[in-house]
Amino acid sequence: LDRTPCRVYLAAAQPSARTPICMENQGASEFQSLQAGQADPQAVRALVGLPAGAPVAVAMSGGVDSSAVAGLLVEAGYRVFGLTARLYDVAASAHRPGSCCAPDDARDARNVAHHLAIRHYVLDERATFLAEVVQPFVDAWQRAETPNPCVQCNRSLKFDKLLGAALDLGAQALATGHYARLLPDGHGGHTLHRARDPAKDQAYFLYPLLPHSARALRFPLGDLTKPQVRAHAARLGLPTASKQESMDVCFVGGQRPQDWLQPRMAVAP
């Protein structure tokens, strides 16, 4: 990883052939109406790069961001369906508002899909999540490292399992609620750019994104701020418009990380 402020690297088949993917965030916005909270199907189609009527899947976590993406794509005339991954189980006593990808979030995603009159599928990925995200998180702490499980979750779940399911179900692309931008590089590929809102930019943990996956992914919120996204969600009448956002390690379930880790490690943290 290059530590300069604006550059990370897109994972490639050969580590020696890394492709730069995060460039300077520059240039005037071309999506002023969307940024003003107004409906603009043409601008959304420009962001997605597919004609109206194309089938597009949305990775729906149950939060306001992915809900707004689904609503904007429906409004733009796409044939949208939602995909939600069930990743883990948390005791009811541990549930709290603002958790990410909790079991109750699937219900919120379903309610949004019902509101938008789109199909919604729930994929049981608990075994994959345990093996590829949770256990590596524990193992990393055991080695005195500080892991970021969201990076591995994006790599293994969202940009692998969900993307594969979306394509298998006939989608031409998978859209997510990430705050980042994928732009053509002029050579048939894409570069990953920071979001226009530096406070919400998520490009930094999308660096493992593979070039072949990038071609089928869309990040429609990359030119919007969080308040603008909430404004669209409210305008569209989405039930998650005022939902609290998540800022935690989702599967810890409200515990202190050290309390969650202790019974899972050979040495107390």
Coordinates of C-alpha atoms in Angstrom, one line a residue:
L1 CA 0.0 0.0 0.0
D2 CA 1.4 3.4 -1.1
R3 CA 0.9 5.8 1.9
T4 CA 0.6 8.9 -0.2
P5 CA -2.7 10.6 0.5
C6 CA -4.7 9.7 -2.6
R7 CA -3.3 6.5 -3.9
V8 CA -4.0 2.8 -3.1
Y9 CA -3.7 -0.2 -5.4
L10 CA -6.2 -2.5 -7.0
A11 CA -5.4 -6.1 -6.2
A12 CA -4.2 -8.0 -9.2
A13 CA -3.6 -11.7 -10.0
Q14 CA 0.1 -11.1 -9.6
P15 CA 1.2 -8.9 -6.7
S16 CA 4.0 -7.5 -8.8
A17 CA 1.4 -6.1 -11.3
R18 CA -0.5 -3.8 -9.0
T19 CA -2.7 -1.3 -10.7
P20 CA -3.1 2.2 -9.2
I21 CA -6.7 2.9 -8.5
C22 CA -7.2 5.9 -6.2
M23 CA -6.4 9.2 -7.9
E24 CA -6.9 12.8 -6.9
N25 CA -10.5 13.9 -6.2
Q26 CA -10.8 16.8 -8.6
G27 CA -13.1 18.4 -11.0
A28 CA -16.5 20.0 -10.7
S29 CA -19.5 17.8 -10.0
E30 CA -21.8 16.9 -12.9
F31 CA -24.6 15.8 -10.6
Q32 CA -25.8 19.0 -9.1
S33 CA -29.5 18.1 -9.2
L34 CA -28.9 14.9 -7.3
Q35 CA -26.7 16.8 -4.8
A36 CA -29.7 19.1 -4.3
G37 CA -31.9 16.2 -3.4
Q38 CA -33.9 16.3 -6.6
A39 CA -34.9 13.4 -8.8
D40 CA -32.7 13.1 -11.8
P41 CA -33.0 9.7 -13.5
Q42 CA -30.7 10.7 -16.3
A43 CA -27.9 11.6 -13.9
V44 CA -28.4 8.2 -12.1
R45 CA -28.2 6.4 -15.5
A46 CA -25.0 8.3 -16.2
L47 CA -23.5 7.1 -12.9
V48 CA -24.6 3.5 -13.6
G49 CA -23.6 3.4 -17.2
L50 CA -26.5 1.1 -18.3
P51 CA -29.7 1.9 -20.2
A52 CA -33.0 2.1 -18.5
G53 CA -34.6 -1.3 -18.2
A54 CA -31.3 -3.1 -17.5
P55 CA -31.4 -5.6 -14.6
V56 CA -29.3 -4.3 -11.7
A57 CA -28.9 -6.0 -8.2
V58 CA -28.4 -3.9 -5.1
A59 CA -26.5 -5.2 -2.1
M60 CA -29.0 -4.2 0.6
S61 CA -27.6 -4.2 4.2
G62 CA -30.7 -2.7 5.7
G63 CA -29.1 0.7 6.1
V64 CA -30.0 4.1 4.6
D65 CA -27.2 4.1 2.0
S66 CA -28.0 0.9 0.2
S67 CA -31.7 1.6 0.6
A68 CA -31.2 5.0 -1.2
V69 CA -29.3 3.3 -4.0
A70 CA -32.2 0.9 -4.6
G71 CA -34.7 3.7 -4.6
L72 CA -32.6 5.9 -7.0
L73 CA -32.1 2.9 -9.4
V74 CA -35.8 2.1 -9.4
E75 CA -36.6 5.8 -10.1
A76 CA -34.1 5.7 -12.9
G77 CA -36.0 2.9 -14.6
Y78 CA -33.8 -0.1 -13.9
R79 CA -35.2 -3.6 -13.1
V80 CA -33.9 -3.7 -9.6
F81 CA -33.7 -6.6 -7.1
G82 CA -32.1 -6.7 -3.7
L83 CA -29.6 -9.1 -2.2
T84 CA -29.0 -9.3 1.6
A85 CA -26.4 -11.6 3.2
R86 CA -27.2 -13.1 6.5
L87 CA -23.8 -13.1 8.1
Y88 CA -24.1 -13.9 11.8
D89 CA -26.4 -14.4 14.8
V90 CA -26.5 -12.0 17.7
A91 CA -28.5 -12.6 20.9
A92 CA -31.5 -10.3 21.3
S93 CA -30.0 -8.8 24.4
A94 CA -26.9 -7.8 22.4
H95 CA -28.8 -6.0 19.7
R96 CA -28.6 -2.2 19.5
P97 CA -29.5 0.5 17.0
G98 CA -26.8 1.3 14.5
S99 CA -25.3 -2.2 14.3
C100 CA -24.2 -3.3 10.8
C101 CA -25.6 -6.3 9.0
A102 CA -27.3 -7.6 12.1
P103 CA -30.2 -10.1 11.6
D104 CA -32.8 -7.4 12.1
D105 CA -31.2 -5.5 9.3
A106 CA -32.5 -8.1 6.8
R107 CA -36.0 -7.2 7.9
D108 CA -35.3 -3.5 7.2
A109 CA -33.9 -4.4 3.8
R110 CA -37.1 -6.5 3.1
N111 CA -39.3 -3.6 4.2
V112 CA -37.5 -1.2 1.8
A113 CA -37.8 -3.8 -1.0
H114 CA -41.5 -4.1 -0.3
H115 CA -41.9 -0.3 -0.4
L116 CA -40.1 -0.2 -3.8
A117 CA -42.0 -3.3 -5.1
I118 CA -38.8 -5.1 -6.0
R119 CA -37.7 -8.7 -5.5
H120 CA -35.5 -9.4 -2.4
Y121 CA -33.3 -12.4 -1.7
V122 CA -31.6 -13.3 1.5
L123 CA -28.4 -15.4 1.2
D124 CA -27.2 -17.5 4.2
E125 CA -23.5 -16.8 4.3
R126 CA -22.9 -17.4 8.0
A127 CA -20.4 -20.2 7.4
T128 CA -18.4 -18.2 5.0
F129 CA -18.4 -15.1 7.2
L130 CA -17.2 -17.2 10.2
A131 CA -14.4 -18.8 8.2
E132 CA -13.3 -15.9 6.1
V133 CA -13.9 -12.8 8.3
V134 CA -14.5 -13.7 12.0
Q135 CA -11.8 -16.3 12.5
P136 CA -9.1 -14.3 10.6
F137 CA -10.1 -11.4 12.8
V138 CA -9.4 -13.5 15.9
D139 CA -6.2 -14.9 14.4
A140 CA -4.9 -11.5 13.6
W141 CA -5.3 -10.3 17.2
Q142 CA -3.6 -13.4 18.3
R143 CA -0.6 -12.3 16.3
A144 CA -0.8 -8.8 17.9
E145 CA -2.1 -7.3 14.7
T146 CA -5.0 -4.8 14.4
P147 CA -7.2 -6.2 11.6
N148 CA -10.0 -4.4 9.7
P149 CA -12.7 -7.0 9.2
C150 CA -14.6 -4.8 6.8
V151 CA -11.8 -5.1 4.2
Q152 CA -12.1 -8.9 4.3
C153 CA -15.9 -8.8 4.3
N154 CA -15.9 -6.7 1.1
R155 CA -13.4 -9.0 -0.5
S156 CA -15.0 -12.4 0.4
L157 CA -18.7 -11.5 0.8
K158 CA -19.8 -8.4 -1.1
F159 CA -17.4 -8.6 -4.1
D160 CA -17.4 -12.4 -4.3
K161 CA -20.5 -14.1 -3.0
L162 CA -23.0 -11.3 -3.5
L163 CA -21.6 -10.3 -6.9
G164 CA -21.7 -14.0 -8.1
A165 CA -25.3 -14.4 -6.9
A166 CA -26.2 -11.1 -8.7
L167 CA -24.8 -12.3 -12.0
D168 CA -26.3 -15.7 -11.6
L169 CA -29.7 -14.1 -11.1
G170 CA -29.3 -12.2 -14.4
A171 CA -28.1 -8.8 -13.2
Q172 CA -25.8 -6.8 -15.4
A173 CA -24.2 -5.1 -12.4
L174 CA -24.2 -5.1 -8.6
A175 CA -24.7 -1.6 -7.0
T176 CA -23.7 -1.0 -3.4
G177 CA -24.0 1.9 -0.9
H178 CA -20.2 2.5 -0.6
Y179 CA -18.9 6.0 -0.8
A180 CA -16.4 5.7 -3.5
R181 CA -16.2 6.2 -7.3
L182 CA -15.3 3.8 -10.1
L183 CA -14.4 5.7 -13.3
P184 CA -13.2 4.4 -16.7
D185 CA -9.4 4.5 -17.1
G186 CA -9.5 4.9 -20.9
H187 CA -8.1 1.4 -21.5
G188 CA -11.2 -0.7 -21.0
G189 CA -10.8 -0.9 -17.2
H190 CA -11.7 1.2 -14.2
T191 CA -9.9 3.2 -11.5
L192 CA -11.1 3.6 -8.0
H193 CA -11.4 7.2 -6.8
R194 CA -12.2 8.6 -3.4
A195 CA -15.7 9.8 -2.8
R196 CA -16.4 13.5 -3.1
D197 CA -17.3 13.6 0.5
P198 CA -14.0 13.2 2.4
A199 CA -15.9 12.6 5.7
K200 CA -17.6 9.4 4.3
D201 CA -14.9 8.2 1.8
Q202 CA -14.6 4.4 1.9
A203 CA -12.1 3.8 -1.0
Y204 CA -9.4 3.1 1.6
F205 CA -10.9 -0.3 2.4
L206 CA -11.9 -1.2 -1.1
Y207 CA -8.2 -1.7 -2.2
P208 CA -8.5 -5.6 -2.5
L209 CA -11.1 -5.0 -5.3
L210 CA -10.1 -7.1 -8.3
P211 CA -10.2 -5.6 -11.9
H212 CA -12.7 -8.3 -13.2
S213 CA -15.0 -7.5 -10.2
A214 CA -14.8 -3.7 -10.7
R215 CA -16.3 -4.1 -14.2
A216 CA -19.6 -5.3 -12.7
L217 CA -19.8 -3.0 -9.7
R218 CA -21.4 0.3 -9.3
F219 CA -21.1 2.9 -6.5
P220 CA -23.9 5.4 -7.2
L221 CA -23.3 7.4 -4.0
G222 CA -19.7 8.4 -4.7
D223 CA -20.7 12.0 -5.7
L224 CA -23.1 12.5 -2.8
T225 CA -22.8 13.4 0.9
K226 CA -24.5 11.6 3.7
P227 CA -27.1 14.4 4.2
Q228 CA -27.9 14.3 0.5
V229 CA -28.4 10.6 0.6
R230 CA -30.7 10.9 3.6
A231 CA -32.6 13.6 1.7
H232 CA -33.2 11.2 -1.2
A233 CA -34.2 8.4 1.1
A234 CA -36.8 10.8 2.8
R235 CA -38.0 12.0 -0.6
L236 CA -38.5 8.4 -1.7
G237 CA -40.4 7.6 1.5
L238 CA -37.9 4.9 2.5
P239 CA -38.5 3.4 6.0
T240 CA -34.7 3.6 6.7
A241 CA -34.3 7.3 5.9
S242 CA -33.6 8.2 9.5
K243 CA -31.9 5.0 10.6
Q244 CA -28.7 5.4 12.6
E245 CA -25.6 4.4 10.8
S246 CA -23.1 1.7 11.9
M247 CA -19.6 2.6 13.1
D248 CA -18.6 -0.7 14.8
V249 CA -17.4 -4.2 14.4
C250 CA -20.7 -5.7 13.5
F251 CA -20.3 -9.3 14.9
V252 CA -19.0 -8.2 18.4
G253 CA -22.6 -7.5 19.3
G254 CA -22.3 -4.5 21.6
Q255 CA -19.5 -6.0 23.8
R256 CA -16.1 -4.4 24.4
P257 CA -13.8 -6.0 21.8
Q258 CA -11.5 -7.4 24.5
D259 CA -14.5 -9.0 26.2
W260 CA -15.6 -10.6 23.0
L261 CA -12.1 -11.8 22.1
Q262 CA -11.0 -13.3 25.4
P263 CA -13.0 -16.6 25.2
R264 CA -11.9 -17.0 21.6
M265 CA -8.1 -16.6 22.2
A266 CA -5.6 -18.8 23.8
V267 CA -4.1 -15.8 25.5
A268 CA -6.2 -13.0 27.1
P269 CA -5.9 -9.8 25.1

